[in-house]
Amino acid sequence: MAVVLSVLKTTLKKGKATHPYPRRSFDVDEYYRGRPVIKPEVCMGCGACVMACPAETISIVNDTINGIKTWEISYARCIFCARCHEVCPIDAIKLTREFELASKRKDDLKMVVKMKLARCESCKHYMMYSERQIMFVQKVLKKSLELAGAAEELSKYTMMCPTCKRNYIIRKIVAAIGGGVK
Amino acid sequence: MLQMNSNNGFVSVKEIVNELKSSLPDEAIIDVRYARNNAAYVEVAREYLVDAVGTAYWKLGGYLASMIGTDDRQRDGHYRLYYVISIEEQINSIPKPWLIIYTKIPWDEPRFESVTPKVPAASWYEREVRDLLGLEPVGHPDPRRLVVPDDWPDGVYPLRKEFKFYEKPPRAPKKYEFMPKKVSEGVVQIAFGPIHAMSDEPSQFRLFVDGERIVDVDYRMYYVHRGIEKIAEERFTYNQVPFLAERVCGICGYAHSSAYCMAAETALNIDVPERAEYIRTVMLEVERLHSHMLNIGIACHLTAFDWGFMEMFRVREKAMKIAEILSGGRKTYGMNLVGGVRRDIPPDKAKKVIEMLRELRKEFKEAIEAIFSNTLFVRRCEGTGILEKHVARELSVVGPMARGSGLYRDIRYAHPYAAYRDIHVKPVVESDGDVLARIKVRAGEVLDSIDIIEHALDAMPGGPIINDGPYELRDYAEGIGYNEAPRGENVHFVVVKRDSRVHRWRVRAATYNNWPALPAMSRGYTVADFPLIVASLDPCYSCTERVIVIDVKNRKRFSTSYARLEHLSRRKSINPSASIDFSLAS
């Protein structure tokens, strides 16, 4: 009898606890860690997030023929750990509080960013870096005080593909020694 | 309840090793190496393995915490077997010593003498080593497979280094036979599972029944063996594994990831900032809160006391909300990295959590009082599924199972880690060993956990939350990590290499030590008791589909639905094997 009374008392006091979820939206906490979203206008495609992602859901593909770098995330594999947000050097990934991802089309779970690849200044081929990446490197070089003198020379290197860079340096060394290159 | 730290009368692991040395011949012990956390790695000759483990287990008062086989053929042409033993009895000082007895097995002679006849707790571990590494435990009483599927070909061993994680060997004919300990006339087999409830993994039970009484239980598990250890070895670096580790379990994920992190930190000699250790402690206790409440709710559900189930889940929702505030997700995932944690607990969050805890404590106390004042519920659980203390000791049972059977075992108390070095925990122990005792242990621990969280949030030191290196990586650096998950201790063992790859990672979840006790718990009870007994082991309850009843003699088979079994369990009001005054239970 005592049980019945205490059960009744609690039940009447607390009322209905079930949330009518799909009919009414569910408010998550302000600290909730939802799906990460890319800011396409900021991302430079450095790939830090690709390396850090434990679920291997972010990928980067360089198309050096058409000059396009494609960054892609698939939320189907995303585990909402926010490692990408943590490692991004330029805060290009924004965390949201979204958690409702269900969809009938698989493509809805994808987010793709395309950016231009930079051209090598000497051979005019596309390099594996995006234009924004090179701008970022040049900015870092400028800020670096120790390199103040060499910064200009070094930022020249940033605009060359690895092969041209190698040739350029070899030429410089040979010129310094005083020989000739055919 | 809580006591502040006082470490006097410390027994070092050196004394334990000397004791072990004195009871074995001189040539038995080859090498001794001391490590962090009061641990010693003792290499014994292969011929003396059984003696060494037996002595440590029975004479020195040890419990088998884990056993690991590694494929070190590329390192020095051997396999290694590590028996991780926690020396707990007869020692009053804290932290208690860890004894890790290991032996080398030459690559061309993959055999060792089984420890199981002397230490029954080693049974599963040795079967697993046989399945995954092809090391034959000579003299093991159970020749059947444990881990690899029934149609797995002979001679293919997944954890050997030449086997790649994406390989799919051809199927072989199935072979597996359920067997009771004793075969007798008129015993009927009931298949229970494999797709069913009450555990993280689908597992098939075979109940041998005489009438309605269970004579024996046999089981077949590992239907969802995901090869997580293999994936970690081949694809992950040591700092990515925490995200995989927390997916070992759906409920105690945080316990697994922090046990892994602790193992890696021990291996690489990384010091974790104090604040990170406090945050880990808070998270571990939050996990215990919601897990224990879930289990108490399920016990109510299985005894047809659905109000208790609903009320527990309503109260539990607060614990889930706390987890959401602290970790950013209801499942306490994504918090750990090797070296510390990723999310801080700022004062405003802490304040909010403490307020919620106050409400939670009040509501939980009211609910549990109502549940325990329900005589029908109490009588149904009383005297059901008794696990004798000596059986629990033999099988190294852990967690609320061990504490419900009167064993004074709690890894937070025996081997304090993280903030438990400052906050002492006194284990909640009940001596009856039945389902009710286990529920009482869990209820007591919920209240303790609330105290611990409040205390840890209050006393949390300042400073950084992560020590992100650079770390000094060594080749074949070994470390063990452990913590008290809601179901008992989780023990992780990891070997890291210099290229930041994981050479071997061994996960030992709490339930691994508890399952082998199931036959001993179920013998003599009825089929309707079985779901309650399994649930009191605290596996997850999700999706039992159906039960097949097989009459062995006539080869007849008929099915009953899961709903019918659940109904049987719920309809049964009291346990007739307990002495009850029926006049009260009307």
mmCIF file of C-alpha atoms in Angstrom, chain A residues 2-3 6-11 13-17 26-34 50-56 77-86 95, chain B residues 235-236 239-240 243-244 246-247 305 307 311 314 317 321 324-330 332-335 337 342-343 346 348-349 352 362-363 366 370-371 373-375:
data_model
loop_
_atom_site.group_PDB
_atom_site.id
_atom_site.type_symbol
_atom_site.label_atom_id
_atom_site.label_comp_id
_atom_site.label_asym_id
_atom_site.label_seq_id
_atom_site.Cartn_x
_atom_site.Cartn_y
_atom_site.Cartn_z
ATOM 1 C CA ALA A 2 2.824 2.340 0.901
ATOM 2 C CA VAL A 3 4.343 1.681 -2.505
ATOM 3 C CA SER A 6 4.471 6.943 -3.028
ATOM 4 C CA VAL A 7 4.246 5.872 -6.661
ATOM 5 C CA LEU A 8 1.047 7.835 -7.122
ATOM 6 C CA LYS A 9 2.462 10.868 -5.354
ATOM 7 C CA THR A 10 5.574 11.030 -7.539
ATOM 8 C CA THR A 11 3.677 10.328 -10.717
ATOM 9 C CA LYS A 13 3.751 15.539 -9.081
ATOM 10 C CA LYS A 14 6.113 14.956 -11.988
ATOM 11 C CA GLY A 15 3.539 14.483 -14.723
ATOM 12 C CA LYS A 16 4.536 13.365 -18.183
ATOM 13 C CA ALA A 17 8.258 13.117 -18.768
ATOM 14 C CA PHE A 26 14.355 19.057 -29.153
ATOM 15 C CA ASP A 27 16.573 21.692 -27.602
ATOM 16 C CA VAL A 28 20.086 20.496 -27.031
ATOM 17 C CA ASP A 29 22.342 22.111 -24.479
ATOM 18 C CA GLU A 30 24.362 25.153 -25.443
ATOM 19 C CA TYR A 31 27.512 23.065 -24.955
ATOM 20 C CA TYR A 32 26.298 20.355 -27.328
ATOM 21 C CA ARG A 33 28.852 19.340 -29.919
ATOM 22 C CA GLY A 34 27.002 18.918 -33.194
ATOM 23 C CA VAL A 50 42.245 15.123 -43.022
ATOM 24 C CA MET A 51 45.225 14.000 -40.973
ATOM 25 C CA ALA A 52 43.478 14.450 -37.628
ATOM 26 C CA CYS A 53 40.076 12.927 -38.411
ATOM 27 C CA PRO A 54 39.918 9.589 -36.560
ATOM 28 C CA ALA A 55 36.966 8.417 -38.648
ATOM 29 C CA GLU A 56 38.697 9.197 -41.940
ATOM 30 C CA ARG A 77 30.978 8.539 -41.107
ATOM 31 C CA CYS A 78 31.403 11.632 -38.967
ATOM 32 C CA ILE A 79 31.582 10.902 -35.249
ATOM 33 C CA PHE A 80 31.124 14.535 -34.134
ATOM 34 C CA CYS A 81 34.424 14.573 -32.244
ATOM 35 C CA ALA A 82 35.389 18.060 -33.436
ATOM 36 C CA ARG A 83 39.033 17.164 -33.897
ATOM 37 C CA CYS A 84 38.932 18.999 -37.258
ATOM 38 C CA HIS A 85 37.788 22.150 -35.500
ATOM 39 C CA GLU A 86 40.598 21.783 -32.976
ATOM 40 C CA LEU A 95 30.769 23.798 -34.902
ATOM 41 C CA ARG B 235 45.568 1.676 -39.346
ATOM 42 C CA PHE B 236 45.838 3.922 -36.335
ATOM 43 C CA ASN B 239 46.841 9.222 -30.568
ATOM 44 C CA GLN B 240 43.858 8.274 -32.740
ATOM 45 C CA PHE B 243 38.296 7.632 -30.524
ATOM 46 C CA LEU B 244 38.162 3.973 -31.454
ATOM 47 C CA GLU B 246 35.404 4.674 -26.743
ATOM 48 C CA ARG B 247 33.409 2.796 -29.341
ATOM 49 C CA PHE B 305 7.414 -3.290 -11.914
ATOM 50 C CA TRP B 307 6.779 2.212 -12.685
ATOM 51 C CA GLU B 311 10.893 6.503 -12.944
ATOM 52 C CA ARG B 314 13.176 9.803 -15.931
ATOM 53 C CA GLU B 317 17.707 11.723 -17.989
ATOM 54 C CA LYS B 321 21.995 15.990 -19.479
ATOM 55 C CA GLU B 324 25.832 16.494 -22.467
ATOM 56 C CA ILE B 325 26.896 19.633 -20.664
ATOM 57 C CA LEU B 326 30.310 18.270 -19.734
ATOM 58 C CA SER B 327 31.308 16.375 -22.859
ATOM 59 C CA GLY B 328 29.189 17.915 -25.608
ATOM 60 C CA GLY B 329 27.276 14.723 -26.276
ATOM 61 C CA ARG B 330 25.011 12.401 -24.361
ATOM 62 C CA THR B 332 30.504 11.112 -23.127
ATOM 63 C CA TYR B 333 32.503 10.603 -26.297
ATOM 64 C CA GLY B 334 35.363 12.592 -27.761
ATOM 65 C CA MET B 335 36.853 13.881 -24.528
ATOM 66 C CA LEU B 337 43.517 12.341 -25.872
ATOM 67 C CA ARG B 342 40.090 18.122 -24.702
ATOM 68 C CA ARG B 343 37.284 19.974 -22.975
ATOM 69 C CA PRO B 346 34.689 26.132 -16.597
ATOM 70 C CA ASP B 348 29.731 28.149 -14.862
ATOM 71 C CA LYS B 349 29.352 24.583 -16.117
ATOM 72 C CA LYS B 352 25.141 24.151 -13.262
ATOM 73 C CA LYS B 362 16.896 13.858 -4.088
ATOM 74 C CA GLU B 363 14.911 12.257 -6.889
ATOM 75 C CA GLU B 366 12.885 8.921 -3.505
ATOM 76 C CA ALA B 370 9.857 3.388 -3.470
ATOM 77 C CA ILE B 371 11.466 0.528 -5.397
ATOM 78 C CA SER B 373 9.644 -0.755 -0.421
ATOM 79 C CA ASN B 374 7.910 -2.843 -3.066
ATOM 80 C CA THR B 375 7.907 -6.240 -1.389
#
